[in-house]
Coordinates of C-alpha atoms in Angstrom, one line a residue:
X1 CA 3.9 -2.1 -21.8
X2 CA 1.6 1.1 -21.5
X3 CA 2.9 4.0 -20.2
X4 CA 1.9 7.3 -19.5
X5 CA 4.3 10.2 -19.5
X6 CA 3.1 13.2 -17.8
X7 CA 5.0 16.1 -17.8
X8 CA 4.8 19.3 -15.6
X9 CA 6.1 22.6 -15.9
X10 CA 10.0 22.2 -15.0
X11 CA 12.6 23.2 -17.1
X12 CA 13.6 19.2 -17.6
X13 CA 10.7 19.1 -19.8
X14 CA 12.9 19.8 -22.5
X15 CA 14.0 16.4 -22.3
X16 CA 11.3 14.6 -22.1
X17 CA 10.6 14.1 -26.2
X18 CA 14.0 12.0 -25.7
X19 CA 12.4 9.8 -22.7
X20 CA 9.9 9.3 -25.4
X21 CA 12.3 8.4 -27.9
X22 CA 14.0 6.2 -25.2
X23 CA 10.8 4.5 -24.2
X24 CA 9.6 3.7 -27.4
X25 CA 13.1 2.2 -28.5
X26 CA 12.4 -0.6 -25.7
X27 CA 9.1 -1.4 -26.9
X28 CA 6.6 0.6 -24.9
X29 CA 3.3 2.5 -26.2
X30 CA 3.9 5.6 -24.8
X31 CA 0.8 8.6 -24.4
X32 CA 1.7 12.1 -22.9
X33 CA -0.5 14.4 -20.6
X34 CA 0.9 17.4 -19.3
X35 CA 0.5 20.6 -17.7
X36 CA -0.4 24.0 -19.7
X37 CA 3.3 25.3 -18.1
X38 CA 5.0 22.0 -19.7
X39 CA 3.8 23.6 -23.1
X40 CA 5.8 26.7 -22.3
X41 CA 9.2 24.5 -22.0
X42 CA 8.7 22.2 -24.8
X43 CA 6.9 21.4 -28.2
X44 CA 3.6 19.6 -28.4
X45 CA 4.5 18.9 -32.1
X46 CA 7.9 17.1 -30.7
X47 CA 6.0 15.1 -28.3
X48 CA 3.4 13.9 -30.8
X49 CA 5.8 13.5 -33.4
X50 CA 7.9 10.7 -31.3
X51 CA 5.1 9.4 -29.7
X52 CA 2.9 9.3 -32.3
X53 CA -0.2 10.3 -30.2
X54 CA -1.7 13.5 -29.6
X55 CA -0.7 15.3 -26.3
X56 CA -3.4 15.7 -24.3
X57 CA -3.6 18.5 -21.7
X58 CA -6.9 20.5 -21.8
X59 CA -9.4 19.0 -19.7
X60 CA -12.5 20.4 -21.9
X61 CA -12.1 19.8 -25.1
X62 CA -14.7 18.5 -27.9
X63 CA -16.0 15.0 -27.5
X64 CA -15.1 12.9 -30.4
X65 CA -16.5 9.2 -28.9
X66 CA -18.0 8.9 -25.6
X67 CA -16.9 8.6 -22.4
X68 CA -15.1 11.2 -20.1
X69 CA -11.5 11.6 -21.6
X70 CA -9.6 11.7 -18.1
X71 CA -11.0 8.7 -16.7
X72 CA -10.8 6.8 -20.2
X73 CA -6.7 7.6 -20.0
X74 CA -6.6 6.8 -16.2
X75 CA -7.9 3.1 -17.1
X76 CA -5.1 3.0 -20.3
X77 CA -1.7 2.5 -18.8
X78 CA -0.2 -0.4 -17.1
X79 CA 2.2 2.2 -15.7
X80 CA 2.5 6.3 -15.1
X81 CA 5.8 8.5 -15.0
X82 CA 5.8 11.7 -14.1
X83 CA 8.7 13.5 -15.3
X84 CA 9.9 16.5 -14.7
X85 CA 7.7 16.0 -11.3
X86 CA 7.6 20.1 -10.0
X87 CA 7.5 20.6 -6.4
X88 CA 3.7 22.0 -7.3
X89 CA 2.9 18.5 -9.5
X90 CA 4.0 16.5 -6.0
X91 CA 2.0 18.9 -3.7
X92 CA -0.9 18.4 -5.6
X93 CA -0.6 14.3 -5.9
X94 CA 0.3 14.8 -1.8
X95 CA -3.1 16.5 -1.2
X96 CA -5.5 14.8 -4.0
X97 CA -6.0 18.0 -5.8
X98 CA -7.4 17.2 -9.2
X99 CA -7.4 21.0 -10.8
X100 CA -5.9 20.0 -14.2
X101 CA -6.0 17.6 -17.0
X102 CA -3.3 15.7 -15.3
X103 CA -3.9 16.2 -11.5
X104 CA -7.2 14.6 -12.5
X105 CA -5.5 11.6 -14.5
X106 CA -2.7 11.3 -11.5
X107 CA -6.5 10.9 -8.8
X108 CA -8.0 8.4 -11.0
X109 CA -5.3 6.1 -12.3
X110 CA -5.4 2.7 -10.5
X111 CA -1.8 2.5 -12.6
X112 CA 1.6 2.4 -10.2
X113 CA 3.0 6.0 -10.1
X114 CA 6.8 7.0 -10.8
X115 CA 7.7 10.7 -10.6
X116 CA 11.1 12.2 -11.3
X117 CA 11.8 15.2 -9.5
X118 CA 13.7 18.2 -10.8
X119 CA 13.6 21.9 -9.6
X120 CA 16.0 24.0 -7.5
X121 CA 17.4 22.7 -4.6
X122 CA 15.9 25.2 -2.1
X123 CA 12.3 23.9 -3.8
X124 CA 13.9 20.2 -3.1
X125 CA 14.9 20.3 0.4
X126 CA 11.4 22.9 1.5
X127 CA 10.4 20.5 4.5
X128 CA 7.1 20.6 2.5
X129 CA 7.8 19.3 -0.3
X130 CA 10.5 16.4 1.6
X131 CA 6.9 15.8 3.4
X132 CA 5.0 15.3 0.2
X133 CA 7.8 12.9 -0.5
X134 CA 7.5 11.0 1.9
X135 CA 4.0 10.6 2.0
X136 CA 3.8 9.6 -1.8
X137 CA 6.5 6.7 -0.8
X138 CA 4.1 5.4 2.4
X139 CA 1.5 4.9 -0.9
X140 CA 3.6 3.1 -2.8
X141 CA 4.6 6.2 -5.8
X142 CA 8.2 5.2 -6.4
X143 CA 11.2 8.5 -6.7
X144 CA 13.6 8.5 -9.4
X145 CA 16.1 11.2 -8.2
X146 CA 17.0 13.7 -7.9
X147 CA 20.5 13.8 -9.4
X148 CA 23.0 16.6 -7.9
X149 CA 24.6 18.8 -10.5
X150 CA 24.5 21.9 -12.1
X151 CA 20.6 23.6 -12.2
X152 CA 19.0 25.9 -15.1
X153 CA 19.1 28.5 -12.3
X154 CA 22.9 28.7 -12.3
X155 CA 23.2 27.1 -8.8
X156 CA 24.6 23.5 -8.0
X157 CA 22.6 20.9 -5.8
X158 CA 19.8 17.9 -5.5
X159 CA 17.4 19.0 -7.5
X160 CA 18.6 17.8 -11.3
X161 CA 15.9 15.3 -12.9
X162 CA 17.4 11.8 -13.7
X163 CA 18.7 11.2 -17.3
X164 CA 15.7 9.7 -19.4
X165 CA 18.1 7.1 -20.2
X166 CA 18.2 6.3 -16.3
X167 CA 14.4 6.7 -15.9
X168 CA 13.9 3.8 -18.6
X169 CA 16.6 1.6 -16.6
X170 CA 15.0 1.7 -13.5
X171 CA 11.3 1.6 -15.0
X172 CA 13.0 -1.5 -17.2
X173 CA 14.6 -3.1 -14.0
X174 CA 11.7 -3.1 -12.0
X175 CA 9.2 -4.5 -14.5
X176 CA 12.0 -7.4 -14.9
X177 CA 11.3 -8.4 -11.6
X178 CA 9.5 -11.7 -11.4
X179 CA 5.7 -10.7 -10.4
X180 CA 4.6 -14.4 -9.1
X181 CA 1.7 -13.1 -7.7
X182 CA 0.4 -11.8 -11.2
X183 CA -3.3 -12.9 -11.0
X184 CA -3.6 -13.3 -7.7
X185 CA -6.0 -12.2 -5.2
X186 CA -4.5 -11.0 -2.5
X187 CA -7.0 -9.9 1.6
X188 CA -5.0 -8.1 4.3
X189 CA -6.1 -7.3 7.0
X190 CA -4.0 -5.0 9.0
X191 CA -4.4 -1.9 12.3
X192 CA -5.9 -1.9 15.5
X193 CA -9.8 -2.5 16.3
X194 CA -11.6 -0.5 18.6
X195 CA -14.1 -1.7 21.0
X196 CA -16.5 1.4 21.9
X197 CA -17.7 1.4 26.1
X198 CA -19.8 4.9 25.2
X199 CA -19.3 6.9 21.9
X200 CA -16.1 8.4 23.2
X201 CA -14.1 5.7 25.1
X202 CA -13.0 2.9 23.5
X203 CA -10.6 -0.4 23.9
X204 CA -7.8 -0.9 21.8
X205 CA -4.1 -0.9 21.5
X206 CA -1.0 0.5 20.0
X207 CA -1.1 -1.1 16.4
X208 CA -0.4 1.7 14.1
X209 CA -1.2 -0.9 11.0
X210 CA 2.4 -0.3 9.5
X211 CA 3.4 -4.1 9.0
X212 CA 0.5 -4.7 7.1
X213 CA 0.3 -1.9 5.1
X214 CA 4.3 -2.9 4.0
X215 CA 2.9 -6.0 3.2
X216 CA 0.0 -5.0 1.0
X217 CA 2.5 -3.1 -0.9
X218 CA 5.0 -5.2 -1.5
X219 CA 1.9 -7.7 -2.8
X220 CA 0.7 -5.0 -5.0
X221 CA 4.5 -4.8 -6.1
X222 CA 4.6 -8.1 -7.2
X223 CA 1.3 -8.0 -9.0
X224 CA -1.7 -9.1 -6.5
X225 CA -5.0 -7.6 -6.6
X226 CA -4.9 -6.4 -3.2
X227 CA -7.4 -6.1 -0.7
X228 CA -6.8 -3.9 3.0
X229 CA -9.5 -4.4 5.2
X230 CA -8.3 -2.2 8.2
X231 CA -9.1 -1.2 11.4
X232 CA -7.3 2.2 13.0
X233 CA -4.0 3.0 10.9
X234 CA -1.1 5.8 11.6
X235 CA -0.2 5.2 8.0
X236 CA -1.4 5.9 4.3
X237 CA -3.1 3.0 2.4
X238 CA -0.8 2.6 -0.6
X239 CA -2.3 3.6 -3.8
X240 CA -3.8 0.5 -6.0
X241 CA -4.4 -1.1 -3.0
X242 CA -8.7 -1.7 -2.6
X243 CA -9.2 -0.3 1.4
X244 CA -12.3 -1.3 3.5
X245 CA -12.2 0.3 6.5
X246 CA -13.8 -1.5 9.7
X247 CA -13.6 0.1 12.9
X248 CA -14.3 -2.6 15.7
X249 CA -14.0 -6.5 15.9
X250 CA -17.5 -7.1 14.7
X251 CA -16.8 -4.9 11.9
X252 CA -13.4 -6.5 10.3
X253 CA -15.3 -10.1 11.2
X254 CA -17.9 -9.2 9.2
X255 CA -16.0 -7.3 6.1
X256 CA -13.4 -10.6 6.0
X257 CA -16.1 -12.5 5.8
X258 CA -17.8 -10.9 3.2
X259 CA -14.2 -10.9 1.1
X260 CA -12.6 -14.0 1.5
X261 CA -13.7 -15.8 -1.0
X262 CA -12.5 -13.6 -3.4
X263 CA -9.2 -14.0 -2.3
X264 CA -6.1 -16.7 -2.9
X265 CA -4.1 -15.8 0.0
X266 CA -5.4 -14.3 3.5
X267 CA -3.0 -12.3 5.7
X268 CA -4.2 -11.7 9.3
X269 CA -2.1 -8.9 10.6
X270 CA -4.5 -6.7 12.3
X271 CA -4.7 -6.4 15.9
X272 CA -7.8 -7.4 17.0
X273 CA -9.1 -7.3 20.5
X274 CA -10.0 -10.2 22.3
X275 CA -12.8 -8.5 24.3
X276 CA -15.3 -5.9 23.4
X277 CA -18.4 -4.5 26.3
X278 CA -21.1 -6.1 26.8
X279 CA -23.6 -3.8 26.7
X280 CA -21.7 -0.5 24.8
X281 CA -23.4 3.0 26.2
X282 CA -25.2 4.9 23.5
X283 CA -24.4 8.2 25.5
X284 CA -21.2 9.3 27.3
X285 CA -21.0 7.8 30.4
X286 CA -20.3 10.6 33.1
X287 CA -18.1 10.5 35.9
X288 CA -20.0 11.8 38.5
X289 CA -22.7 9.3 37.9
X290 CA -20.2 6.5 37.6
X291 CA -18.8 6.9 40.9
X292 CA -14.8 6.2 42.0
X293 CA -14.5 3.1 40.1
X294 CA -15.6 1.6 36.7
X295 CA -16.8 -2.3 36.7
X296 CA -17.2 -3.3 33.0
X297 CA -18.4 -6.5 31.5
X298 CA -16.4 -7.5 28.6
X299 CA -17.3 -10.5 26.5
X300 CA -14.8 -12.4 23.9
X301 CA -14.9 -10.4 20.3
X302 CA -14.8 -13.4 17.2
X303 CA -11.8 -15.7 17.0
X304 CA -11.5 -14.4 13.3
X305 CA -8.4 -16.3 12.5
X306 CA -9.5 -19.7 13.9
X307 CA -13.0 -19.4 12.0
X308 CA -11.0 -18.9 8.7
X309 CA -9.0 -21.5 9.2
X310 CA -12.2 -24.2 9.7
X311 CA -14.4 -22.5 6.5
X312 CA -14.9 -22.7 3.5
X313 CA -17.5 -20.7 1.2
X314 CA -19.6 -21.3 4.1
X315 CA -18.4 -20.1 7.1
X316 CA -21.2 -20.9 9.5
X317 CA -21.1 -24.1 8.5
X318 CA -24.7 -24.3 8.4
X319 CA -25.4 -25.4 4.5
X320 CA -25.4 -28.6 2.8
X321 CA -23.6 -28.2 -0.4
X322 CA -19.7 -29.0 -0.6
X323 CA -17.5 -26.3 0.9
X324 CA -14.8 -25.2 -1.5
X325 CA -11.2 -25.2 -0.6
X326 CA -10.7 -22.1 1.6
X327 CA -7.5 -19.6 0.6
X328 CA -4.4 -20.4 2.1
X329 CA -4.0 -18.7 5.4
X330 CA -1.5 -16.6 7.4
X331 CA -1.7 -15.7 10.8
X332 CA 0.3 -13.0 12.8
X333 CA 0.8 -12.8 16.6
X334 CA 2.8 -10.6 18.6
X335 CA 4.2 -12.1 21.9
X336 CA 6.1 -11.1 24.6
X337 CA 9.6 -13.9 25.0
X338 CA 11.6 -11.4 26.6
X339 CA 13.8 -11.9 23.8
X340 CA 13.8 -15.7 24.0
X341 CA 13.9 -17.7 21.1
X342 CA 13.2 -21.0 21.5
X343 CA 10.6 -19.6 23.7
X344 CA 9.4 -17.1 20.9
X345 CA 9.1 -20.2 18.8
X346 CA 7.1 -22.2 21.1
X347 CA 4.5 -19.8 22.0
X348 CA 4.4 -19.8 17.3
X349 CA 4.2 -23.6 17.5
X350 CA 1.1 -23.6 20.1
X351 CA -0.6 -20.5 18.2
X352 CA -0.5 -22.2 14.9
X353 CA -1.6 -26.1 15.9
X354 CA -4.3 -23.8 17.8
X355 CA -5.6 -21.5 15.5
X356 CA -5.4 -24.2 12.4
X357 CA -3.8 -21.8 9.6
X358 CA -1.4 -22.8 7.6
X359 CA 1.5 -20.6 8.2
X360 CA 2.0 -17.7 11.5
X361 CA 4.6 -14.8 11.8
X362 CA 5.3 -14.4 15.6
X363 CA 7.6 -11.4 17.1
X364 CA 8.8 -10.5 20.1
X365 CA 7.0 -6.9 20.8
X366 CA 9.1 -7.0 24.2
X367 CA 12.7 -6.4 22.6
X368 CA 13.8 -3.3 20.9
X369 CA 12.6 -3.0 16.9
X370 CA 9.9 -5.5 16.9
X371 CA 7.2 -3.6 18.9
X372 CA 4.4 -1.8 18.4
X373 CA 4.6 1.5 16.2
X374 CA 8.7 0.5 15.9
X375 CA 9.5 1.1 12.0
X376 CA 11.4 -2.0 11.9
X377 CA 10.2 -5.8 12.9
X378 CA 11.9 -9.2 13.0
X379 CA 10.3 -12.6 13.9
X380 CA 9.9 -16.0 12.7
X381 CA 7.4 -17.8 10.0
X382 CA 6.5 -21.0 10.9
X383 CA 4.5 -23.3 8.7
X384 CA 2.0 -26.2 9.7
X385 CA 4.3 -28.6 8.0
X386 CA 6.8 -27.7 10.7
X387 CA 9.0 -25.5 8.6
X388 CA 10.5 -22.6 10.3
X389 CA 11.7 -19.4 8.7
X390 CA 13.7 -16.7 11.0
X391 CA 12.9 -12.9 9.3
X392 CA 16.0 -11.0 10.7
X393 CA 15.2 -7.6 11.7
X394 CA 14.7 -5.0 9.0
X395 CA 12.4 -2.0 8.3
X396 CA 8.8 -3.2 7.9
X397 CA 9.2 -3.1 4.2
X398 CA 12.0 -5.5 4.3
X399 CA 10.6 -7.8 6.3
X400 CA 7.0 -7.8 4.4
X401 CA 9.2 -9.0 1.3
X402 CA 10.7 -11.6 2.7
X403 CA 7.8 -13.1 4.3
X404 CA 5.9 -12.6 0.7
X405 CA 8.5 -14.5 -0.7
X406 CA 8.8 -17.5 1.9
X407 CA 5.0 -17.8 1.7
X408 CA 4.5 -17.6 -2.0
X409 CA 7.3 -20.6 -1.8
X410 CA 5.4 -22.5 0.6
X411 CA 2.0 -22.1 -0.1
X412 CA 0.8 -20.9 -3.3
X413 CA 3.6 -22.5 -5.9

């Protein structure tokens, strides 16, 4: 495997030529970028000597083959560990600054991201950087750390970077993991549409897009080319994940359409709505001219999932040469049982024979945890072969694993 180290300017850097060393040992091409402050806290001649390749770090430097250097190294690594990660290095990779040689790497690289925190413990727990934390983990940029220990600066806390031997476990343990989607083509579609009565009002819902944004990145996880075509989301499109924004009904019709084909496996968790206007305002309606009450004509948006499930490469059905087999197909559809089961279950049974896919994930949005904007979910996965799967509840994440792993059993092995 490929693997970039990048180092910033912490005092862990120090240890980083033995990550190298540890790296190497368990058969990885390893390349270094770092920061100009890295240089301060350990040799460039010990980095290139265990990894064999020059450390790169100045982001104008002379040419010697064409090509723009950054975005050459970007492309090179199958994976990209940043270790020691400062609490500057994560602000930066929060925001999508790009004002060094490996800021600019971190912004280009379609590579999954690792970074291994390590600086003082009042720099740990700064609300701002436990924000940039969190908002690298809603992309998909996994944290190694921080241990608690003894600090450079005399103190005693969180704040410690992992061992490099412990950074090469966990890189080696989740490479391990099988990746059965390695190859694969994988469309999501995932938030809430919005269907415009004038340019400011709009119909929608409370979708905030979280279930499938979990479920494009556990795909990505295990190895699918992933593609998000989204409506409104409250969350972060993970990083390595392709995103196509489409704002209304018409829109995600039209971008799903255009994108299926490149696809294996179709996922249909967006909420769409079932109605747009008929006749959308080009200029904000007023009140005063509207009068005490609104009459609006709403007609039916595109049954997106039920057009999937009857096309093939043609999905108006309209041409003469042989459709090819459509992708396999997964619907979503959130129901109110009131907590029933076996009514849950039904309601799945007549949405599936309906809609024709091959496979539909129904919750209950009326019980606590599987609504709208809730950060955990539970439901069942039933299959047009009549096999039913109950997903107990979990955080999104959890459940978007185990419905990747019931459906890549079913329908695509």
């Amino acid at each position: 495997m490929k693997i970039l180290l990048g180092i910033s300017g912490g005092i862990a850097a120090y240890k980083t030529p033995e990550l190298v060393r540890l790296l190497k040992k368990a058969g990885h091409q390893v390349r270094v970028a770092c920061t100009r402050n890295a240089l301060e806290l350990v040799s460039r001649i010990a980095l290139e000597t265990v990894s064999g390749e020059p450390v790169l770090f100045e982001t104008f430097t002379p040419r010697t083959h064409p090509g723009v250097e950054h975005i050459d190294l970007a492309g090179w690594p199958d994976a990209v560990v940043i270790a020691p990660a400062t609490a500057n290095v994560i602000a930066k990779l929060a925001c999508g600054l790009a004002d060094d040689f490996l800021t600019t790497v971190l912004l280009a690289t379609p590579a999954p991201v690792w970074i291994a925190p390590g600086m003082n413990t009042r720099m740990w727990e700064h609300p701002a950087t436990l924000e940039n934390v969190q908002r690298l983990i809603g992309r998909g940029v996994g944290v190694i750390g921080p241990d608690s220990g003894e600090l450079a600066c005399g103190t005693s806390g969180p704040g410690r970077m992992s061992e490099p031997s412990v950074i090469v476990g966990i890189l080696e343990e989740h490479f391990a993991r099988p990746r059965p989607l390695a190859g694969r083509r994988v469309l999501i579609t995932a938030g809430a549409t919005r269907e415009h009565l004038d340019p400011v009002r709009f119909i929608s819902n409370p979708s905030t897009g979280r279930m499938g944004v979990a479920l494009a990145r556990a795909a990505r996880e295990l190895g699918a080319e992933v593609t998000l075509v989204h409506g409104h989301l409250e969350v972060p499109v993970p990083d390595g994940v392709v995103a196509v924004p489409a704002g209304s009904a018409i829109e995600l019709h039209r971008a799903v359409f255009e994108w299926k084909d490149r696809a294996d496996l179709l996922i249909m968790t967006a909420a769409v709505g079932d109605y747009m206007s008929a006749s959308p305002a080009a200029e904000k309606m007023k009140k005063e001219a509207l009068g005490a009450t609104l009459t609006l004509q709403l007609v039916r948006t595109p049954d997106i999932l039920a057009e999937l499930a009857q096309s093939g490469n043609d999905p108006s059905g309209a041409g003469t040469a042989p459709r090819a087999p459509r992708p396999k197909l997964v619907g979503f559809a959130a129901e109110t049982a009131g907590g029933d089961e076996s009514r849950l279950l039904e309601l799945a049974r007549q949405k599936l024979s309906r809609k024709g896919c091959d496979a539909l994930f129904a919750n209950d949005v009326s019980i606590a945890g599987a609504g709208f904007a809730a950060e955990t979910n539970q439901g069942v996965l039933l299959f047009a072969d009549g096999h039913v799967v109950w997903v107990p509840q979990g955080t999104k994440d959890q459940v978007a694993a185990s419905l990747l792993e019931s459906v890549v059993a079913s329908l695509l092995l």
